[in-house]
Amino acid sequence: MKIETIAVHGGNIVSDPLKPVIQPITLSTTFEHQEGTMMYTRLQNPNRKSLEAVLASLEGGADAAAFSSGNAAGNAVFQALPAGSHIIAPDDMYHGMKMLLKTVYSGKIEVDFIDLTKPNQLTDAIKPNTRLLWIETPSNPLLKISDIKSLSEIGKKHQLIIACDSTFATPVYQQALSLGADIVMHSSTKYISGHSDILGGILVTKEQDSFWESIKNVQRLAGAVPSPMDCYLLTRSIKTLPYRMRAHTHNAGKIADFLNSRVEVEKVFYPGLSDHEGFETAKKQMSGFGAMLSFLIKGNANDADRLIGKLKYFTDATSLGGVESLIERRSKVQAGDAGIPDQLIRMSVGIENCDDLIEDLTQAFDSIY
Ligand SMILES: *Cc1c(COP(=O)(O)O)cnc(C)c1O
């Protein structure tokens, strides 16, 4: 099955005798004790099973585990590690995950944040207690591209577990498991939901090994699981994911070119631009460049805020991956994070008509400079 077909059919596991075409929503928290049925919704639920099934197929994995947020999904990986483990993570890691490691895991797990766009830096960072290599590509918010295959080859020589946050890439554009990762993570709050109305996270594993069993234990026993309603809505959203991504990406490519053409813009970070540092790697490991981009405007934070304030169709809000375009000055959200310039603007390009978006950007630039 091709990806569009999996997206439509992979989550329908209908066992109802009335044969509805769509998997019904099963809100019941408990099930009558019987052979072959489920027991309790924290452990498993028909709608969660559907969601996990479709995501496992989309990523080409053996199994998946759904969580109530992207951070909860990442947290399950960290919690499944032995105490005292060392993790290698990217310097441009999603801010919320970086804060999770720096605060909640402080004193429990060691972490080094390094530039994973340079695989040779990985070898130097590996210690005797290193257990996990955490990759995020493309990264949030600088759109850094890490070479999953090269990093995995180095990691495997040192028996590391390799996990990849593919939130920006989506399962439509990047299959990290086939490039060497053991686990893929998504914040399903983003493109997988696609409508800015569900919080969720997902892990997909290549193999059902003992580490995966530990992760499933965290899911079932720590219990940060999504509700049946959220699982239903995510499974529904996934049906249009490949087509939404085409529209998002089409618009993002045009907007990246537009921004590049403006004299007021100093630098555009979009992996689809041939002068982007990660362009060649992105072309090799992704089948599309996605719809997240960031840029630096000439001037300061105040100029960035003025530009954002003039826009009509781009809402000044955090998060990403919804059908509507969003924009924000990123250092408002990750204040004090080294490496994020004050005037960096991050954009999540929606699926509005691109001409309207470019017209809106044009009037905003023209009115502030
Ligand atoms: C949003 C995001 C997360 C965290 O997901 P939540 O659903 O907000 O908990 C993790 N990684 C990336 C790249 C994200 O964009």
GROMACS .gro file of C-alpha atoms and ligand atoms in nm:
model
  384
    1MET     CA    1   0.000   0.000   0.000
    2LYS     CA    2   0.115   0.352  -0.079
    3ILE     CA    3   0.109   0.622   0.186
    4GLU     CA    4  -0.226   0.781   0.083
    5THR     CA    5  -0.395   0.439   0.096
    6ILE     CA    6  -0.246   0.355   0.436
    7ALA     CA    7  -0.360   0.696   0.567
    8VAL     CA    8  -0.720   0.623   0.463
    9HIS     CA    9  -0.746   0.252   0.551
   10GLY     CA   10  -0.476   0.183   0.811
   11GLY     CA   11  -0.680   0.302   1.109
   12ASN     CA   12  -1.007   0.129   1.033
   13ILE     CA   13  -1.024  -0.183   1.249
   14VAL     CA   14  -1.401  -0.219   1.251
   15SER     CA   15  -1.535  -0.516   1.446
   16ASP     CA   16  -1.892  -0.390   1.490
   17PRO     CA   17  -2.156  -0.639   1.359
   18LEU     CA   18  -2.349  -0.350   1.195
   19LYS     CA   19  -2.044  -0.297   0.971
   20PRO     CA   20  -2.011   0.080   0.990
   21VAL     CA   21  -1.759   0.210   0.735
   22ILE     CA   22  -1.588   0.421   0.999
   23GLN     CA   23  -1.440   0.285   1.320
   24PRO     CA   24  -1.688   0.383   1.597
   25ILE     CA   25  -1.579   0.580   1.903
   26THR     CA   26  -1.557   0.356   2.209
   27LEU     CA   27  -1.575   0.576   2.516
   28SER     CA   28  -1.613   0.291   2.764
   29THR     CA   29  -1.329   0.283   3.015
   30THR     CA   30  -1.383  -0.086   3.083
   31PHE     CA   31  -1.477  -0.403   2.896
   32GLU     CA   32  -1.660  -0.718   3.006
   33HIS     CA   33  -1.409  -0.988   3.102
   34GLN     CA   34  -1.392  -1.218   2.802
   35GLU     CA   35  -1.130  -1.396   2.600
   36GLY     CA   36  -0.979  -1.179   2.324
   37THR     CA   37  -1.124  -0.846   2.433
   38MET     CA   38  -0.970  -0.542   2.596
   39MET     CA   39  -0.970  -0.484   2.969
   40TYR     CA   40  -0.934  -0.121   3.068
   41THR     CA   41  -0.881   0.194   2.861
   42ARG     CA   42  -0.552   0.299   3.021
   43LEU     CA   43  -0.411  -0.033   2.894
   44GLN     CA   44  -0.576  -0.032   2.550
   45ASN     CA   45  -0.881   0.102   2.373
   46PRO     CA   46  -1.017   0.032   2.022
   47ASN     CA   47  -0.959   0.390   1.906
   48ARG     CA   48  -0.606   0.403   2.044
   49LYS     CA   49  -0.539   0.071   1.875
   50SER     CA   50  -0.656   0.219   1.544
   51LEU     CA   51  -0.438   0.525   1.584
   52GLU     CA   52  -0.135   0.318   1.678
   53ALA     CA   53  -0.195   0.079   1.388
   54VAL     CA   54  -0.211   0.349   1.121
   55LEU     CA   55   0.097   0.529   1.252
   56ALA     CA   56   0.299   0.208   1.278
   57SER     CA   57   0.218   0.135   0.912
   58LEU     CA   58   0.290   0.490   0.797
   59GLU     CA   59   0.636   0.475   0.957
   60GLY     CA   60   0.702   0.115   0.852
   61GLY     CA   61   0.736   0.011   1.217
   62ALA     CA   62   0.641  -0.298   1.418
   63ASP     CA   63   0.432  -0.121   1.682
   64ALA     CA   64   0.333   0.224   1.807
   65ALA     CA   65   0.239   0.382   2.138
   66ALA     CA   66   0.015   0.690   2.164
   67PHE     CA   67   0.048   0.949   2.441
   68SER     CA   68  -0.142   1.254   2.559
   69SER     CA   69   0.124   1.496   2.426
   70GLY     CA   70   0.448   1.497   2.232
   71ASN     CA   71   0.639   1.569   2.549
   72ALA     CA   72   0.476   1.271   2.721
   73ALA     CA   73   0.592   1.053   2.430
   74GLY     CA   74   0.951   1.178   2.460
   75ASN     CA   75   0.932   1.143   2.836
   76ALA     CA   76   0.838   0.775   2.802
   77VAL     CA   77   1.165   0.713   2.615
   78PHE     CA   78   1.369   0.890   2.885
   79GLN     CA   79   1.183   0.710   3.165
   80ALA     CA   80   1.249   0.373   3.005
   81LEU     CA   81   1.627   0.428   3.034
   82PRO     CA   82   1.824   0.292   3.329
   83ALA     CA   83   1.895   0.552   3.602
   84GLY     CA   84   2.226   0.729   3.548
   85SER     CA   85   2.216   0.694   3.169
   86HIS     CA   86   2.371   0.954   2.945
   87ILE     CA   87   2.176   1.099   2.651
   88ILE     CA   88   2.315   1.283   2.351
   89ALA     CA   89   2.063   1.534   2.216
   90PRO     CA   90   2.075   1.811   1.954
   91ASP     CA   91   2.166   2.168   2.051
   92ASP     CA   92   1.861   2.285   1.854
   93MET     CA   93   1.622   2.048   2.034
   94TYR     CA   94   1.254   2.147   2.067
   95HIS     CA   95   1.254   2.385   2.363
   96GLY     CA   96   0.995   2.200   2.572
   97MET     CA   97   1.184   1.871   2.544
   98LYS     CA   98   1.514   2.039   2.623
   99MET     CA   99   1.357   2.190   2.937
  100LEU     CA  100   1.215   1.849   3.034
  101LEU     CA  101   1.566   1.700   3.023
  102LYS     CA  102   1.726   1.997   3.197
  103THR     CA  103   1.477   2.025   3.484
  104VAL     CA  104   1.277   1.707   3.554
  105TYR     CA  105   1.573   1.479   3.475
  106SER     CA  106   1.835   1.695   3.639
  107GLY     CA  107   2.046   1.470   3.864
  108LYS     CA  108   1.879   1.156   3.725
  109ILE     CA  109   2.003   1.145   3.369
  110GLU     CA  110   2.307   1.311   3.211
  111VAL     CA  111   2.259   1.503   2.887
  112ASP     CA  112   2.489   1.668   2.638
  113PHE     CA  113   2.344   1.893   2.369
  114ILE     CA  114   2.561   1.895   2.059
  115ASP     CA  115   2.545   1.999   1.694
  116LEU     CA  116   2.424   1.680   1.528
  117THR     CA  117   2.455   1.830   1.180
  118LYS     CA  118   2.823   1.736   1.223
  119PRO     CA  119   2.825   1.356   1.274
  120ASN     CA  120   3.195   1.353   1.378
  121GLN     CA  121   3.101   1.550   1.691
  122LEU     CA  122   2.887   1.255   1.795
  123THR     CA  123   3.180   1.014   1.831
  124ASP     CA  124   3.356   1.255   2.069
  125ALA     CA  125   3.044   1.294   2.284
  126ILE     CA  126   2.984   0.922   2.348
  127LYS     CA  127   3.063   0.808   2.705
  128PRO     CA  128   3.059   0.462   2.867
  129ASN     CA  129   2.707   0.530   3.007
  130THR     CA  130   2.561   0.676   2.686
  131ARG     CA  131   2.242   0.484   2.607
  132LEU     CA  132   2.037   0.711   2.383
  133LEU     CA  133   2.100   0.929   2.082
  134TRP     CA  134   1.809   1.169   2.033
  135ILE     CA  135   1.787   1.321   1.684
  136GLU     CA  136   1.545   1.592   1.574
  137THR     CA  137   1.530   1.666   1.204
  138PRO     CA  138   1.433   1.912   1.068
  139SER     CA  139   1.491   2.087   1.398
  140ASN     CA  140   1.279   2.341   1.578
  141PRO     CA  141   1.321   2.637   1.521
  142LEU     CA  142   1.638   2.657   1.309
  143LEU     CA  143   1.545   2.386   1.055
  144LYS     CA  144   1.879   2.214   1.098
  145ILE     CA  145   1.901   1.887   0.905
  146SER     CA  146   2.078   1.592   1.069
  147ASP     CA  147   2.184   1.293   0.862
  148ILE     CA  148   1.985   1.010   1.022
  149LYS     CA  149   2.173   0.735   0.837
  150SER     CA  150   2.526   0.855   0.923
  151LEU     CA  151   2.435   0.928   1.285
  152SER     CA  152   2.266   0.589   1.322
  153GLU     CA  153   2.570   0.408   1.184
  154ILE     CA  154   2.794   0.575   1.443
  155GLY     CA  155   2.539   0.522   1.720
  156LYS     CA  156   2.498   0.153   1.640
  157LYS     CA  157   2.875   0.093   1.667
  158HIS     CA  158   2.837   0.204   2.030
  159GLN     CA  159   2.512   0.010   2.097
  160LEU     CA  160   2.309   0.330   2.138
  161ILE     CA  161   1.932   0.340   2.108
  162ILE     CA  162   1.851   0.587   1.833
  163ALA     CA  163   1.534   0.793   1.850
  164CYS     CA  164   1.426   1.059   1.603
  165ASP     CA  165   1.177   1.340   1.654
  166SER     CA  166   1.023   1.362   1.305
  167THR     CA  167   0.749   1.610   1.396
  168PHE     CA  168   0.848   1.865   1.128
  169ALA     CA  169   0.896   1.598   0.861
  170THR     CA  170   0.579   1.396   0.927
  171PRO     CA  171   0.559   1.027   0.826
  172VAL     CA  172   0.474   1.150   0.476
  173TYR     CA  173   0.822   1.289   0.408
  174GLN     CA  174   1.064   1.095   0.628
  175GLN     CA  175   1.090   0.731   0.735
  176ALA     CA  176   1.356   0.743   1.005
  177LEU     CA  177   1.325   0.371   1.088
  178SER     CA  178   1.437   0.273   0.739
  179LEU     CA  179   1.736   0.510   0.779
  180GLY     CA  180   1.858   0.337   1.095
  181ALA     CA  181   1.659   0.481   1.386
  182ASP     CA  182   1.503   0.243   1.640
  183ILE     CA  183   1.222   0.475   1.745
  184VAL     CA  184   1.041   0.763   1.578
  185MET     CA  185   0.858   1.026   1.777
  186HIS     CA  186   0.596   1.279   1.668
  187SER     CA  187   0.410   1.551   1.843
  188SER     CA  188   0.074   1.461   1.690
  189THR     CA  189  -0.045   1.802   1.812
  190LYS     CA  190   0.114   1.935   1.494
  191TYR     CA  191   0.066   1.806   1.135
  192ILE     CA  192  -0.085   1.473   1.235
  193SER     CA  193  -0.375   1.656   1.400
  194GLY     CA  194  -0.345   1.936   1.147
  195HIS     CA  195  -0.623   2.151   1.288
  196SER     CA  196  -0.470   2.295   1.608
  197ASP     CA  197  -0.731   2.128   1.826
  198ILE     CA  198  -0.578   1.808   1.968
  199LEU     CA  199  -0.274   1.754   2.191
  200GLY     CA  200  -0.095   1.424   2.138
  201GLY     CA  201   0.227   1.234   2.092
  202ILE     CA  202   0.331   0.910   1.931
  203LEU     CA  203   0.623   0.669   1.934
  204VAL     CA  204   0.678   0.406   1.665
  205THR     CA  205   0.932   0.128   1.705
  206LYS     CA  206   1.122  -0.070   1.445
  207GLU     CA  207   1.128  -0.382   1.663
  208GLN     CA  208   0.931  -0.511   1.957
  209ASP     CA  209   1.242  -0.555   2.170
  210SER     CA  210   1.292  -0.529   2.545
  211PHE     CA  211   1.343  -0.151   2.535
  212TRP     CA  212   1.008  -0.117   2.359
  213GLU     CA  213   0.849  -0.333   2.631
  214SER     CA  214   0.983  -0.083   2.889
  215ILE     CA  215   0.831   0.203   2.692
  216LYS     CA  216   0.494   0.025   2.670
  217ASN     CA  217   0.512  -0.024   3.047
  218VAL     CA  218   0.560   0.350   3.094
  219GLN     CA  219   0.260   0.410   2.867
  220ARG     CA  220   0.033   0.165   3.049
  221LEU     CA  221   0.150   0.225   3.407
  222ALA     CA  222   0.240   0.595   3.409
  223GLY     CA  223  -0.077   0.636   3.204
  224ALA     CA  224  -0.025   0.956   3.000
  225VAL     CA  225  -0.255   0.815   2.732
  226PRO     CA  226  -0.484   1.005   2.493
  227SER     CA  227  -0.863   0.984   2.528
  228PRO     CA  228  -1.064   0.769   2.284
  229MET     CA  229  -1.212   1.089   2.138
  230ASP     CA  230  -0.865   1.235   2.072
  231CYS     CA  231  -0.753   0.905   1.916
  232TYR     CA  232  -1.061   0.902   1.695
  233LEU     CA  233  -1.000   1.259   1.580
  234LEU     CA  234  -0.632   1.193   1.510
  235THR     CA  235  -0.713   0.882   1.307
  236ARG     CA  236  -0.961   1.095   1.112
  237SER     CA  237  -0.703   1.371   1.057
  238ILE     CA  238  -0.446   1.124   0.929
  239LYS     CA  239  -0.669   1.035   0.634
  240THR     CA  240  -0.596   1.373   0.478
  241LEU     CA  241  -0.236   1.409   0.603
  242PRO     CA  242  -0.060   1.329   0.271
  243TYR     CA  243  -0.281   1.576   0.083
  244ARG     CA  244  -0.253   1.845   0.348
  245MET     CA  245   0.126   1.812   0.336
  246ARG     CA  246   0.127   1.874  -0.039
  247ALA     CA  247  -0.064   2.200   0.003
  248HIS     CA  248   0.146   2.309   0.305
  249THR     CA  249   0.471   2.234   0.125
  250HIS     CA  250   0.369   2.398  -0.202
  251ASN     CA  251   0.294   2.721  -0.013
  252ALA     CA  252   0.608   2.702   0.201
  253GLY     CA  253   0.835   2.667  -0.103
  254LYS     CA  254   0.683   2.976  -0.262
  255ILE     CA  255   0.702   3.175   0.060
  256ALA     CA  256   1.066   3.075   0.115
  257ASP     CA  257   1.148   3.208  -0.234
  258PHE     CA  258   0.948   3.523  -0.167
  259LEU     CA  259   1.129   3.590   0.161
  260ASN     CA  260   1.463   3.523  -0.004
  261SER     CA  261   1.382   3.789  -0.263
  262ARG     CA  262   1.309   4.062  -0.006
  263VAL     CA  263   1.596   4.299   0.078
  264GLU     CA  264   1.458   4.335   0.432
  265VAL     CA  265   1.532   3.967   0.501
  266GLU     CA  266   1.881   3.871   0.610
  267LYS     CA  267   1.854   3.493   0.604
  268VAL     CA  268   1.588   3.230   0.541
  269PHE     CA  269   1.609   2.888   0.706
  270TYR     CA  270   1.421   2.642   0.486
  271PRO     CA  271   1.574   2.305   0.388
  272GLY     CA  272   1.425   2.330   0.039
  273LEU     CA  273   1.644   2.628  -0.052
  274SER     CA  274   1.955   2.516  -0.239
  275ASP     CA  275   2.178   2.743  -0.026
  276HIS     CA  276   2.052   2.587   0.300
  277GLU     CA  277   2.330   2.402   0.482
  278GLY     CA  278   2.122   2.084   0.502
  279PHE     CA  279   1.975   2.093   0.150
  280GLU     CA  280   2.168   1.791   0.015
  281THR     CA  281   2.096   1.577   0.320
  282ALA     CA  282   1.732   1.680   0.321
  283LYS     CA  283   1.702   1.590  -0.047
  284LYS     CA  284   1.853   1.249   0.027
  285GLN     CA  285   1.647   1.153   0.333
  286MET     CA  286   1.317   1.336   0.282
  287SER     CA  287   1.062   1.311   0.003
  288GLY     CA  288   0.943   1.669   0.068
  289PHE     CA  289   1.084   1.970   0.254
  290GLY     CA  290   0.784   2.041   0.477
  291ALA     CA  291   0.622   2.370   0.562
  292MET     CA  292   0.812   2.508   0.859
  293LEU     CA  293   1.056   2.788   0.802
  294SER     CA  294   1.222   3.062   0.996
  295PHE     CA  295   1.397   3.381   0.896
  296LEU     CA  296   1.601   3.669   1.027
  297ILE     CA  297   1.494   4.014   0.933
  298LYS     CA  298   1.739   4.301   0.908
  299GLY     CA  299   1.683   4.502   1.223
  300ASN     CA  300   1.596   4.407   1.578
  301ALA     CA  301   1.327   4.230   1.778
  302ASN     CA  302   1.108   4.539   1.763
  303ASP     CA  303   1.115   4.537   1.382
  304ALA     CA  304   1.023   4.168   1.386
  305ASP     CA  305   0.728   4.242   1.617
  306ARG     CA  306   0.613   4.529   1.395
  307LEU     CA  307   0.617   4.303   1.089
  308ILE     CA  308   0.420   4.033   1.269
  309GLY     CA  309   0.172   4.295   1.394
  310LYS     CA  310   0.087   4.401   1.037
  311LEU     CA  311  -0.011   4.054   0.912
  312LYS     CA  312  -0.376   3.963   0.860
  313TYR     CA  313  -0.364   3.592   0.775
  314PHE     CA  314  -0.073   3.482   0.995
  315THR     CA  315  -0.178   3.460   1.359
  316ASP     CA  316   0.088   3.552   1.615
  317ALA     CA  317   0.079   3.227   1.809
  318THR     CA  318   0.304   2.938   1.902
  319SER     CA  319   0.261   2.579   1.775
  320LEU     CA  320   0.254   2.462   1.414
  321GLY     CA  321   0.119   2.216   1.163
  322GLY     CA  322  -0.240   2.340   1.148
  323VAL     CA  323  -0.422   2.435   0.829
  324GLU     CA  324  -0.399   2.801   0.930
  325SER     CA  325  -0.072   2.993   0.903
  326LEU     CA  326   0.095   3.089   1.231
  327ILE     CA  327   0.391   3.313   1.301
  328GLU     CA  328   0.588   3.409   1.609
  329ARG     CA  329   0.909   3.573   1.720
  330ARG     CA  330   1.063   3.262   1.863
  331SER     CA  331   1.269   3.411   2.145
  332LYS     CA  332   0.943   3.518   2.312
  333VAL     CA  333   0.884   3.146   2.372
  334GLN     CA  334   1.236   3.024   2.436
  335ALA     CA  335   1.383   3.332   2.603
  336GLY     CA  336   1.743   3.286   2.707
  337ASP     CA  337   1.803   2.983   2.486
  338ALA     CA  338   2.149   3.041   2.341
  339GLY     CA  339   2.161   3.034   1.963
  340ILE     CA  340   1.814   3.180   1.905
  341PRO     CA  341   1.856   3.538   1.781
  342ASP     CA  342   1.601   3.792   1.911
  343GLN     CA  343   1.482   3.881   1.562
  344LEU     CA  344   1.426   3.519   1.449
  345ILE     CA  345   1.074   3.471   1.316
  346ARG     CA  346   0.931   3.121   1.286
  347MET     CA  347   0.648   3.051   1.047
  348SER     CA  348   0.414   2.754   1.012
  349VAL     CA  349   0.278   2.787   0.660
  350GLY     CA  350  -0.088   2.686   0.632
  351ILE     CA  351  -0.298   2.572   0.340
  352GLU     CA  352  -0.463   2.904   0.255
  353ASN     CA  353  -0.425   3.021  -0.104
  354CYS     CA  354  -0.059   3.110  -0.144
  355ASP     CA  355  -0.130   3.429  -0.339
  356ASP     CA  356  -0.324   3.564  -0.041
  357LEU     CA  357  -0.039   3.476   0.195
  358ILE     CA  358   0.222   3.643  -0.024
  359GLU     CA  359   0.004   3.950  -0.074
  360ASP     CA  360  -0.033   3.974   0.303
  361LEU     CA  361   0.342   3.944   0.358
  362THR     CA  362   0.409   4.201   0.087
  363GLN     CA  363   0.182   4.464   0.244
  364ALA     CA  364   0.335   4.397   0.587
  365PHE     CA  365   0.694   4.441   0.464
  366ASP     CA  366   0.598   4.748   0.258
  367SER     CA  367   0.427   4.913   0.553
  368ILE     CA  368   0.707   4.880   0.807
  369TYR     CA  369   1.012   4.967   0.596
  370LIG     C1  370   0.557   2.058   1.969
  370LIG     C2  371   0.676   1.973   1.959
  370LIG     C3  372   0.706   1.878   2.058
  370LIG     C4  373   0.624   1.862   2.183
  370LIG     O1  374   0.494   1.823   2.157
  370LIG     P1  375   0.367   1.860   2.250
  370LIG     O2  376   0.256   1.790   2.182
  370LIG     O3  377   0.357   2.009   2.253
  370LIG     O4  378   0.395   1.807   2.386
  370LIG     C5  379   0.819   1.800   2.039
  370LIG     N1  380   0.898   1.813   1.931
  370LIG     C6  381   0.872   1.905   1.835
  370LIG     C7  382   0.966   1.915   1.718
  370LIG     C8  383   0.761   1.987   1.845
  370LIG     O5  384   0.738   2.080   1.751
   0.00000   0.00000   0.00000
